[in-house]
mmCIF file of C-alpha atoms in Angstrom:
data_model
loop_
_atom_site.group_PDB
_atom_site.id
_atom_site.type_symbol
_atom_site.label_atom_id
_atom_site.label_comp_id
_atom_site.label_asym_id
_atom_site.label_seq_id
_atom_site.Cartn_x
_atom_site.Cartn_y
_atom_site.Cartn_z
ATOM 1 C CA UNK A 1 95.475 63.291 123.054
ATOM 2 C CA UNK A 2 98.954 61.816 123.258
ATOM 3 C CA UNK A 3 101.288 64.217 125.095
ATOM 4 C CA UNK A 4 103.943 63.980 122.406
ATOM 5 C CA UNK A 5 101.559 65.403 119.797
ATOM 6 C CA UNK A 6 100.910 69.093 119.150
ATOM 7 C CA UNK A 7 97.462 70.467 120.070
ATOM 8 C CA UNK A 8 95.310 72.424 117.636
ATOM 9 C CA UNK A 9 93.107 75.316 118.824
ATOM 10 C CA UNK A 10 89.320 74.783 118.720
ATOM 11 C CA UNK A 11 87.620 75.429 115.384
ATOM 12 C CA UNK A 12 85.904 78.584 116.659
ATOM 13 C CA UNK A 13 89.315 79.987 117.597
ATOM 14 C CA UNK A 14 90.869 79.000 114.276
ATOM 15 C CA UNK A 15 88.097 80.866 112.476
ATOM 16 C CA UNK A 16 89.281 84.118 114.130
ATOM 17 C CA UNK A 17 92.490 83.965 112.076
ATOM 18 C CA UNK A 18 92.675 86.456 109.221
ATOM 19 C CA UNK A 19 95.057 84.615 106.879
ATOM 20 C CA UNK A 20 94.013 83.424 103.429
ATOM 21 C CA UNK A 21 93.303 79.901 104.626
ATOM 22 C CA UNK A 22 90.573 81.004 107.006
ATOM 23 C CA UNK A 23 89.154 83.953 105.054
ATOM 24 C CA UNK A 24 88.820 82.611 101.522
ATOM 25 C CA UNK A 25 85.700 80.565 102.219
ATOM 26 C CA UNK A 26 82.545 80.890 104.277
ATOM 27 C CA UNK A 27 82.168 79.920 107.950
ATOM 28 C CA UNK A 28 80.613 76.558 107.092
ATOM 29 C CA UNK A 29 83.623 75.384 105.069
ATOM 30 C CA UNK A 30 86.546 73.431 106.496
ATOM 31 C CA UNK A 31 89.580 74.938 104.696
ATOM 32 C CA UNK A 32 92.021 72.132 103.839
ATOM 33 C CA UNK A 33 93.417 73.743 100.700
ATOM 34 C CA UNK A 34 96.415 76.078 101.011
ATOM 35 C CA UNK A 35 99.675 74.879 102.622
ATOM 36 C CA UNK A 36 99.159 76.482 106.012
ATOM 37 C CA UNK A 37 98.896 74.446 109.206
ATOM 38 C CA UNK A 38 96.533 74.929 112.142
ATOM 39 C CA UNK A 39 99.012 74.397 114.985
ATOM 40 C CA UNK A 40 99.974 77.266 117.272
ATOM 41 C CA UNK A 41 103.325 78.953 116.748
ATOM 42 C CA UNK A 42 106.331 77.289 118.363
ATOM 43 C CA UNK A 43 106.841 79.023 121.756
ATOM 44 C CA UNK A 44 110.315 80.483 121.053
ATOM 45 C CA UNK A 45 109.103 81.932 117.766
ATOM 46 C CA UNK A 46 106.038 83.466 119.392
ATOM 47 C CA UNK A 47 108.214 84.923 122.162
ATOM 48 C CA UNK A 48 110.704 86.346 119.668
ATOM 49 C CA UNK A 49 107.982 88.090 117.711
ATOM 50 C CA UNK A 50 106.202 89.324 120.825
ATOM 51 C CA UNK A 51 109.430 90.784 122.181
ATOM 52 C CA UNK A 52 110.082 92.561 118.869
ATOM 53 C CA UNK A 53 106.613 94.098 119.022
ATOM 54 C CA UNK A 54 107.174 95.130 122.668
ATOM 55 C CA UNK A 55 110.329 96.967 121.553
ATOM 56 C CA UNK A 56 108.517 98.450 118.533
ATOM 57 C CA UNK A 57 111.252 96.673 116.579
ATOM 58 C CA UNK A 58 109.418 96.611 113.245
ATOM 59 C CA UNK A 59 112.041 98.039 110.914
ATOM 60 C CA UNK A 60 114.162 96.572 108.163
ATOM 61 C CA UNK A 61 115.867 93.186 108.429
ATOM 62 C CA UNK A 62 119.529 93.196 109.468
ATOM 63 C CA UNK A 63 120.362 89.811 111.024
ATOM 64 C CA UNK A 64 121.234 88.254 107.657
ATOM 65 C CA UNK A 65 124.569 86.797 108.749
ATOM 66 C CA UNK A 66 122.911 85.282 111.800
ATOM 67 C CA UNK A 67 120.247 83.738 109.554
ATOM 68 C CA UNK A 68 123.020 82.147 107.490
ATOM 69 C CA UNK A 69 124.663 80.692 110.595
ATOM 70 C CA UNK A 70 121.337 79.415 111.938
ATOM 71 C CA UNK A 71 120.385 77.709 108.672
ATOM 72 C CA UNK A 72 123.860 76.247 108.270
ATOM 73 C CA UNK A 73 123.787 74.876 111.798
ATOM 74 C CA UNK A 74 120.361 73.290 111.270
ATOM 75 C CA UNK A 75 121.410 71.751 107.928
ATOM 76 C CA UNK A 76 124.540 70.276 109.471
ATOM 77 C CA UNK A 77 122.745 68.821 112.486
ATOM 78 C CA UNK A 78 119.679 67.624 110.590
ATOM 79 C CA UNK A 79 121.102 66.297 107.343
ATOM 80 C CA UNK A 80 124.891 66.260 107.748
ATOM 81 C CA UNK A 81 125.039 68.915 105.039
ATOM 82 C CA UNK A 82 127.874 71.370 105.513
ATOM 83 C CA UNK A 83 126.736 74.816 104.375
ATOM 84 C CA UNK A 84 128.955 77.877 104.310
ATOM 85 C CA UNK A 85 126.932 80.586 106.127
ATOM 86 C CA UNK A 86 128.352 83.130 103.695
ATOM 87 C CA UNK A 87 126.748 81.162 100.861
ATOM 88 C CA UNK A 88 123.255 81.799 102.254
ATOM 89 C CA UNK A 89 121.672 84.602 100.213
ATOM 90 C CA UNK A 90 118.437 86.131 101.578
ATOM 91 C CA UNK A 91 115.255 86.427 99.535
ATOM 92 C CA UNK A 92 111.748 87.325 100.601
ATOM 93 C CA UNK A 93 110.279 83.912 99.755
ATOM 94 C CA UNK A 94 110.999 80.781 97.781
ATOM 95 C CA UNK A 95 109.020 81.913 94.753
ATOM 96 C CA UNK A 96 110.945 85.179 94.531
ATOM 97 C CA UNK A 97 114.190 83.243 94.820
ATOM 98 C CA UNK A 98 113.288 80.876 92.003
ATOM 99 C CA UNK A 99 112.141 83.681 89.716
ATOM 100 C CA UNK A 100 115.286 85.728 90.393
ATOM 101 C CA UNK A 101 117.441 82.689 89.628
ATOM 102 C CA UNK A 102 115.523 81.978 86.417
ATOM 103 C CA UNK A 103 116.067 85.567 85.344
ATOM 104 C CA UNK A 104 119.787 85.159 85.951
ATOM 105 C CA UNK A 105 119.978 81.831 84.096
ATOM 106 C CA UNK A 106 117.602 82.310 81.181
ATOM 107 C CA UNK A 107 116.565 84.636 78.415
ATOM 108 C CA UNK A 108 112.984 85.078 77.144
ATOM 109 C CA UNK A 109 111.996 82.073 75.072
ATOM 110 C CA UNK A 110 114.488 79.694 76.675
ATOM 111 C CA UNK A 111 113.223 76.259 77.675
ATOM 112 C CA UNK A 112 112.681 75.639 81.385
ATOM 113 C CA UNK A 113 111.806 72.117 82.575
ATOM 114 C CA UNK A 114 109.441 71.177 85.384
ATOM 115 C CA UNK A 115 107.967 67.825 86.489
ATOM 116 C CA UNK A 116 104.188 67.852 87.028
ATOM 117 C CA UNK A 117 102.166 67.247 89.031
ATOM 118 C CA UNK A 118 103.843 70.072 90.827
ATOM 119 C CA UNK A 119 103.142 73.130 92.979
ATOM 120 C CA UNK A 120 101.089 75.478 90.722
ATOM 121 C CA UNK A 121 103.443 78.500 90.981
ATOM 122 C CA UNK A 122 106.092 76.488 89.109
ATOM 123 C CA UNK A 123 104.061 77.189 85.965
ATOM 124 C CA UNK A 124 103.680 80.897 86.694
ATOM 125 C CA UNK A 125 107.335 81.341 87.684
ATOM 126 C CA UNK A 126 108.393 80.218 84.214
ATOM 127 C CA UNK A 127 105.770 82.459 82.590
ATOM 128 C CA UNK A 128 106.977 85.400 84.697
ATOM 129 C CA UNK A 129 110.445 85.253 83.132
ATOM 130 C CA UNK A 130 108.873 84.611 79.699
ATOM 131 C CA UNK A 131 110.418 81.185 79.513
ATOM 132 C CA UNK A 132 109.184 78.336 77.348
ATOM 133 C CA UNK A 133 107.664 75.730 79.666
ATOM 134 C CA UNK A 134 108.639 72.098 79.018
ATOM 135 C CA UNK A 135 106.893 69.453 81.121
ATOM 136 C CA UNK A 136 108.623 66.209 82.017
ATOM 137 C CA UNK A 137 105.998 64.526 84.248
ATOM 138 C CA UNK A 138 106.829 62.250 87.120
ATOM 139 C CA UNK A 139 106.515 58.503 86.514
ATOM 140 C CA UNK A 140 103.693 56.836 88.334
ATOM 141 C CA UNK A 141 103.521 53.093 88.906
ATOM 142 C CA UNK A 142 104.008 51.898 92.468
ATOM 143 C CA UNK A 143 104.572 55.508 93.499
ATOM 144 C CA UNK A 144 105.684 58.824 92.059
ATOM 145 C CA UNK A 145 109.281 59.029 90.800
ATOM 146 C CA UNK A 146 111.461 61.293 88.684
ATOM 147 C CA UNK A 147 111.387 60.039 85.107
ATOM 148 C CA UNK A 148 115.146 59.982 84.584
ATOM 149 C CA UNK A 149 115.084 58.630 80.985
ATOM 150 C CA UNK A 150 112.630 61.338 79.974
ATOM 151 C CA UNK A 151 114.684 63.963 81.792
ATOM 152 C CA UNK A 152 117.816 62.832 79.979
ATOM 153 C CA UNK A 153 116.038 63.214 76.632
ATOM 154 C CA UNK A 154 114.889 66.691 77.636
ATOM 155 C CA UNK A 155 118.346 67.644 79.006
ATOM 156 C CA UNK A 156 119.867 66.621 75.670
ATOM 157 C CA UNK A 157 117.966 69.520 74.090
ATOM 158 C CA UNK A 158 120.005 71.845 76.311
ATOM 159 C CA UNK A 159 117.268 73.695 78.248
ATOM 160 C CA UNK A 160 118.246 76.762 80.212
ATOM 161 C CA UNK A 161 117.222 75.279 83.579
ATOM 162 C CA UNK A 162 115.347 72.560 85.418
ATOM 163 C CA UNK A 163 113.269 73.496 88.484
ATOM 164 C CA UNK A 164 113.183 70.541 90.878
ATOM 165 C CA UNK A 165 110.742 70.109 93.766
ATOM 166 C CA UNK A 166 112.568 68.232 96.547
ATOM 167 C CA UNK A 167 110.590 66.949 98.444
ATOM 168 C CA UNK A 168 107.916 66.978 95.771
ATOM 169 C CA UNK A 169 104.713 68.936 96.312
ATOM 170 C CA UNK A 170 101.923 67.713 95.948
ATOM 171 C CA UNK A 171 102.766 63.995 95.899
ATOM 172 C CA UNK A 172 104.933 64.080 99.048
ATOM 173 C CA UNK A 173 107.766 62.171 97.446
ATOM 174 C CA UNK A 174 111.170 62.400 99.161
ATOM 175 C CA UNK A 175 113.419 61.734 96.194
ATOM 176 C CA UNK A 176 115.887 58.948 96.863
ATOM 177 C CA UNK A 177 119.570 59.770 97.119
ATOM 178 C CA UNK A 178 120.422 57.563 94.161
ATOM 179 C CA UNK A 179 117.762 59.185 91.988
ATOM 180 C CA UNK A 180 119.121 62.628 92.810
ATOM 181 C CA UNK A 181 122.719 61.475 92.199
ATOM 182 C CA UNK A 182 121.703 60.277 88.734
ATOM 183 C CA UNK A 183 119.924 63.576 88.106
ATOM 184 C CA UNK A 184 123.077 65.470 89.041
ATOM 185 C CA UNK A 185 125.136 63.384 86.645
ATOM 186 C CA UNK A 186 122.709 64.173 83.839
ATOM 187 C CA UNK A 187 122.820 67.868 84.666
ATOM 188 C CA UNK A 188 126.620 67.833 84.698
ATOM 189 C CA UNK A 189 126.821 65.923 81.426
ATOM 190 C CA UNK A 190 124.418 68.207 79.569
ATOM 191 C CA UNK A 191 125.318 71.365 81.560
ATOM 192 C CA UNK A 192 121.752 72.048 82.678
ATOM 193 C CA UNK A 193 121.448 74.217 85.803
ATOM 194 C CA UNK A 194 119.085 72.900 88.495
ATOM 195 C CA UNK A 195 117.114 75.099 90.876
ATOM 196 C CA UNK A 196 116.017 72.889 93.762
ATOM 197 C CA UNK A 197 112.992 74.106 95.744
ATOM 198 C CA UNK A 198 113.581 72.458 99.135
ATOM 199 C CA UNK A 199 111.068 74.349 101.239
ATOM 200 C CA UNK A 200 109.424 71.114 102.471
ATOM 201 C CA UNK A 201 112.755 69.545 103.463
ATOM 202 C CA UNK A 202 112.355 69.898 107.267
ATOM 203 C CA UNK A 203 108.996 68.103 106.922
ATOM 204 C CA UNK A 204 110.400 64.715 105.893
ATOM 205 C CA UNK A 205 108.327 62.360 108.016
ATOM 206 C CA UNK A 206 109.775 59.613 110.241
ATOM 207 C CA UNK A 207 111.414 56.808 108.229
ATOM 208 C CA UNK A 208 111.959 59.109 105.210
ATOM 209 C CA UNK A 209 115.443 60.505 104.588
ATOM 210 C CA UNK A 210 115.735 63.859 102.864
ATOM 211 C CA UNK A 211 118.830 64.399 100.704
ATOM 212 C CA UNK A 212 119.854 68.032 100.112
ATOM 213 C CA UNK A 213 120.725 68.230 96.443
ATOM 214 C CA UNK A 214 123.873 70.284 97.074
ATOM 215 C CA UNK A 215 125.167 67.588 99.475
ATOM 216 C CA UNK A 216 125.748 65.234 96.499
ATOM 217 C CA UNK A 217 129.159 65.082 94.772
ATOM 218 C CA UNK A 218 129.353 67.493 91.871
ATOM 219 C CA UNK A 219 125.962 69.049 92.486
ATOM 220 C CA UNK A 220 127.286 72.397 93.639
ATOM 221 C CA UNK A 221 128.766 73.064 90.189
ATOM 222 C CA UNK A 222 125.378 72.897 88.459
ATOM 223 C CA UNK A 223 122.755 73.444 91.127
ATOM 224 C CA UNK A 224 121.458 75.900 93.665
ATOM 225 C CA UNK A 225 118.850 75.308 96.350
ATOM 226 C CA UNK A 226 116.182 77.467 97.963
ATOM 227 C CA UNK A 227 115.191 76.943 101.604
ATOM 228 C CA UNK A 228 112.875 78.539 104.137
ATOM 229 C CA UNK A 229 111.394 77.871 107.552
ATOM 230 C CA UNK A 230 107.990 78.938 106.223
ATOM 231 C CA UNK A 231 106.361 75.543 105.684
ATOM 232 C CA UNK A 232 107.777 73.607 108.637
ATOM 233 C CA UNK A 233 107.176 76.328 111.266
ATOM 234 C CA UNK A 234 104.151 77.975 109.583
ATOM 235 C CA UNK A 235 105.820 81.324 108.850
ATOM 236 C CA UNK A 236 104.754 81.966 105.246
ATOM 237 C CA UNK A 237 103.388 85.426 105.954
ATOM 238 C CA UNK A 238 106.633 86.689 107.471
ATOM 239 C CA UNK A 239 108.607 86.611 104.197
ATOM 240 C CA UNK A 240 112.107 85.221 104.668
ATOM 241 C CA UNK A 241 113.854 82.532 102.621
ATOM 242 C CA UNK A 242 117.377 81.801 101.403
ATOM 243 C CA UNK A 243 119.164 80.800 98.252
ATOM 244 C CA UNK A 244 122.107 78.510 98.987
ATOM 245 C CA UNK A 245 125.101 78.024 96.717
ATOM 246 C CA UNK A 246 128.056 75.667 97.044
ATOM 247 C CA UNK A 247 130.501 76.740 94.321
ATOM 248 C CA UNK A 248 132.037 79.893 92.949
ATOM 249 C CA UNK A 249 130.232 79.275 89.666
ATOM 250 C CA UNK A 250 126.764 79.315 91.215
ATOM 251 C CA UNK A 251 127.751 82.038 93.680
ATOM 252 C CA UNK A 252 128.421 84.199 90.624
ATOM 253 C CA UNK A 253 124.889 83.483 89.430
ATOM 254 C CA UNK A 254 123.482 84.453 92.833
ATOM 255 C CA UNK A 255 125.664 87.555 92.715
ATOM 256 C CA UNK A 256 123.722 88.744 89.660
ATOM 257 C CA UNK A 257 120.469 88.777 91.620
ATOM 258 C CA UNK A 258 118.934 91.977 92.979
ATOM 259 C CA UNK A 259 120.004 93.013 96.457
ATOM 260 C CA UNK A 260 117.235 91.381 98.476
ATOM 261 C CA UNK A 261 118.477 92.486 101.907
ATOM 262 C CA UNK A 262 115.937 95.294 102.006
ATOM 263 C CA UNK A 263 113.103 93.123 100.659
ATOM 264 C CA UNK A 264 113.266 90.407 103.307
ATOM 265 C CA UNK A 265 110.856 90.626 106.234
ATOM 266 C CA UNK A 266 112.499 91.547 109.530
ATOM 267 C CA UNK A 267 110.026 89.382 111.458
ATOM 268 C CA UNK A 268 110.669 86.554 109.016
ATOM 269 C CA UNK A 269 114.409 86.652 109.686
ATOM 270 C CA UNK A 270 113.929 86.790 113.457
ATOM 271 C CA UNK A 271 111.392 83.961 113.401
ATOM 272 C CA UNK A 272 113.518 81.810 111.117
ATOM 273 C CA UNK A 273 116.576 82.154 113.358
ATOM 274 C CA UNK A 274 114.463 81.133 116.349
ATOM 275 C CA UNK A 275 113.048 78.172 114.423
ATOM 276 C CA UNK A 276 116.417 76.811 113.311
ATOM 277 C CA UNK A 277 118.166 77.328 116.634
ATOM 278 C CA UNK A 278 115.514 76.911 119.350
ATOM 279 C CA UNK A 279 112.565 74.938 117.994
ATOM 280 C CA UNK A 280 113.945 71.693 116.558
ATOM 281 C CA UNK A 281 112.246 69.726 119.339
ATOM 282 C CA UNK A 282 108.955 71.381 118.409
ATOM 283 C CA UNK A 283 109.574 70.333 114.808
ATOM 284 C CA UNK A 284 110.026 66.733 115.909
ATOM 285 C CA UNK A 285 106.709 66.912 117.784
ATOM 286 C CA UNK A 286 105.130 68.328 114.641
ATOM 287 C CA UNK A 287 106.441 65.423 112.555
ATOM 288 C CA UNK A 288 105.063 62.909 115.069
ATOM 289 C CA UNK A 289 101.715 64.699 114.895
ATOM 290 C CA UNK A 290 101.661 64.703 111.103
ATOM 291 C CA UNK A 291 102.514 61.005 111.062
ATOM 292 C CA UNK A 292 99.559 60.419 113.365
ATOM 293 C CA UNK A 293 97.252 62.437 111.065
ATOM 294 C CA UNK A 294 98.531 60.621 108.006
ATOM 295 C CA UNK A 295 97.713 57.277 109.654
ATOM 296 C CA UNK A 296 94.283 58.571 110.604
ATOM 297 C CA UNK A 297 93.612 59.765 107.063
ATOM 298 C CA UNK A 298 94.713 56.422 105.629
ATOM 299 C CA UNK A 299 92.315 54.597 107.931
ATOM 300 C CA UNK A 300 89.378 56.887 107.345
ATOM 301 C CA UNK A 301 89.773 56.936 103.565
ATOM 302 C CA UNK A 302 89.897 53.140 103.503
ATOM 303 C CA UNK A 303 86.683 53.022 105.509
ATOM 304 C CA UNK A 304 84.689 55.940 104.034
ATOM 305 C CA UNK A 305 86.180 56.488 100.541
ATOM 306 C CA UNK A 306 87.749 53.160 99.498
ATOM 307 C CA UNK A 307 87.732 54.057 95.806
ATOM 308 C CA UNK A 308 90.082 57.014 96.419
ATOM 309 C CA UNK A 309 93.646 55.996 95.637
ATOM 310 C CA UNK A 310 96.760 57.610 97.063
ATOM 311 C CA UNK A 311 100.309 57.034 98.173
ATOM 312 C CA UNK A 312 100.724 58.330 101.734
ATOM 313 C CA UNK A 313 103.264 61.173 101.519
ATOM 314 C CA UNK A 314 106.813 60.767 102.799
ATOM 315 C CA UNK A 315 107.042 64.471 103.600
ATOM 316 C CA UNK A 316 104.800 67.364 104.533
ATOM 317 C CA UNK A 317 101.108 67.515 105.427
ATOM 318 C CA UNK A 318 99.651 67.348 101.924
ATOM 319 C CA UNK A 319 97.731 64.339 100.586
ATOM 320 C CA UNK A 320 97.471 63.827 96.831
ATOM 321 C CA UNK A 321 94.220 61.957 96.304
ATOM 322 C CA UNK A 322 93.184 60.283 93.041
ATOM 323 C CA UNK A 323 89.389 60.600 92.979
ATOM 324 C CA UNK A 324 88.784 59.116 89.517
ATOM 325 C CA UNK A 325 87.072 56.113 91.095
ATOM 326 C CA UNK A 326 84.379 58.352 92.539
ATOM 327 C CA UNK A 327 82.971 59.084 89.099
ATOM 328 C CA UNK A 328 82.771 62.836 89.833
ATOM 329 C CA UNK A 329 83.673 65.286 87.071
ATOM 330 C CA UNK A 330 85.066 67.911 89.447
ATOM 331 C CA UNK A 331 85.793 66.364 92.870
ATOM 332 C CA UNK A 332 87.152 69.613 94.347
ATOM 333 C CA UNK A 333 83.918 71.407 93.492
ATOM 334 C CA UNK A 334 81.804 68.514 94.780
ATOM 335 C CA UNK A 335 83.686 68.505 98.103
ATOM 336 C CA UNK A 336 83.351 72.281 98.411
ATOM 337 C CA UNK A 337 79.573 72.009 97.998
ATOM 338 C CA UNK A 338 79.650 69.724 101.033
ATOM 339 C CA UNK A 339 81.781 72.107 103.079
ATOM 340 C CA UNK A 340 85.382 71.003 102.455
ATOM 341 C CA UNK A 341 87.833 73.182 100.513
ATOM 342 C CA UNK A 342 90.699 71.333 98.812
ATOM 343 C CA UNK A 343 92.946 72.213 95.879
ATOM 344 C CA UNK A 344 91.820 70.972 92.457
ATOM 345 C CA UNK A 345 94.402 68.635 90.950
ATOM 346 C CA UNK A 346 94.197 70.342 87.546
ATOM 347 C CA UNK A 347 96.087 73.304 89.059
ATOM 348 C CA UNK A 348 99.145 71.047 89.327
ATOM 349 C CA UNK A 349 99.208 70.157 85.640
ATOM 350 C CA UNK A 350 97.112 68.107 83.239
ATOM 351 C CA UNK A 351 98.368 64.926 84.884
ATOM 352 C CA UNK A 352 96.529 66.044 88.055
ATOM 353 C CA UNK A 353 93.084 65.880 86.520
ATOM 354 C CA UNK A 354 90.705 63.871 88.776
ATOM 355 C CA UNK A 355 92.985 64.496 91.771
ATOM 356 C CA UNK A 356 92.707 66.843 94.727
ATOM 357 C CA UNK A 357 95.308 67.990 97.259
ATOM 358 C CA UNK A 358 94.189 67.899 100.895
ATOM 359 C CA UNK A 359 95.977 69.515 103.852
ATOM 360 C CA UNK A 360 95.953 67.254 106.907
ATOM 361 C CA UNK A 361 97.975 69.620 109.091
ATOM 362 C CA UNK A 362 94.999 70.119 111.378
ATOM 363 C CA UNK A 363 93.237 68.477 114.298
ATOM 364 C CA UNK A 364 92.020 64.895 114.315
ATOM 365 C CA UNK A 365 88.471 66.166 114.768
ATOM 366 C CA UNK A 366 88.543 68.529 111.812
ATOM 367 C CA UNK A 367 90.155 65.886 109.613
ATOM 368 C CA UNK A 368 87.535 63.304 110.555
ATOM 369 C CA UNK A 369 84.687 65.728 109.887
ATOM 370 C CA UNK A 370 86.212 66.611 106.530
ATOM 371 C CA UNK A 371 86.436 62.977 105.414
ATOM 372 C CA UNK A 372 82.834 62.437 106.526
ATOM 373 C CA UNK A 373 81.683 65.386 104.399
ATOM 374 C CA UNK A 374 83.729 64.174 101.410
ATOM 375 C CA UNK A 375 82.128 60.749 101.703
ATOM 376 C CA UNK A 376 78.694 62.370 101.627
ATOM 377 C CA UNK A 377 79.713 64.268 98.499
ATOM 378 C CA UNK A 378 80.773 61.025 96.882
ATOM 379 C CA UNK A 379 77.463 59.395 97.809
#
């Protein structure tokens, strides 16, 4: 293996993990479904957590100000985005942050816009606040894009909020700066608040340029973003994320949220600080590894499953595969019968029917075996 790439533990060692990814299916199934990678923890994060355990330091989170400074420093260095550390508001995870913001911005029955195909919890987040879901699907021609004319028509109806996925899960689209600038102008014109889920932002792959929504002129007046180290450094179970505001208007909205200080995971805060401040080089190795796996997947699909169509993602480790050409009614179920667990595209909205989402954040060997099994299912 190339020395610049991250190793993955052997399959028998991975199967000893007790997280959802490795426990939801039987021992003969390769689990490429949930957004959880197979790489080992970054060394500084592992050391930070081990030291906390050694000290029996398992109490309530307190290093909230330090988390704000760490995230602000990372955002400035990585994206040139100047974040006020005091404008970083802790929440236990991105979903909790979005739901709390929706509660602050909407009343039951208010319209909330989303753009399928999109991360399945977007649908349940709106239901949780008893909002009225309005779908404005992405455009799909030479790739997946925000449908700005359709969004303008929907914004003109004065919805209570739009929940943006930036970068977009599951299609892996890193929305272009100009697209986002036009979206901000629409939001300002029609006074529609935007909640931008940016949890996959650190996972923009080489040659893709992530644009933080709040870095755009005027965005801070109408938008708020939610960030976490959970996806990029594999920390989902540690429960720490952050809402970021950039104006007094949106800070007032965040000020109406419950006090989440006591709901955030102490280990999550410690691990996130270590990620943002000590493990950027590890992140760069991860991105090189994911680019390698994406190239491998592209090659193996072309050879073994040429009728599967996809646009290689610009961010993250999730492949959105159009399996309509296979002539299989339920491709996710067919693949599972042959020992590969993927996410059914229908979970991401009606537009996802005939698709599956596959996690390639694993070893080259596991990925190759998975494609081989999928090809047998198609046969």
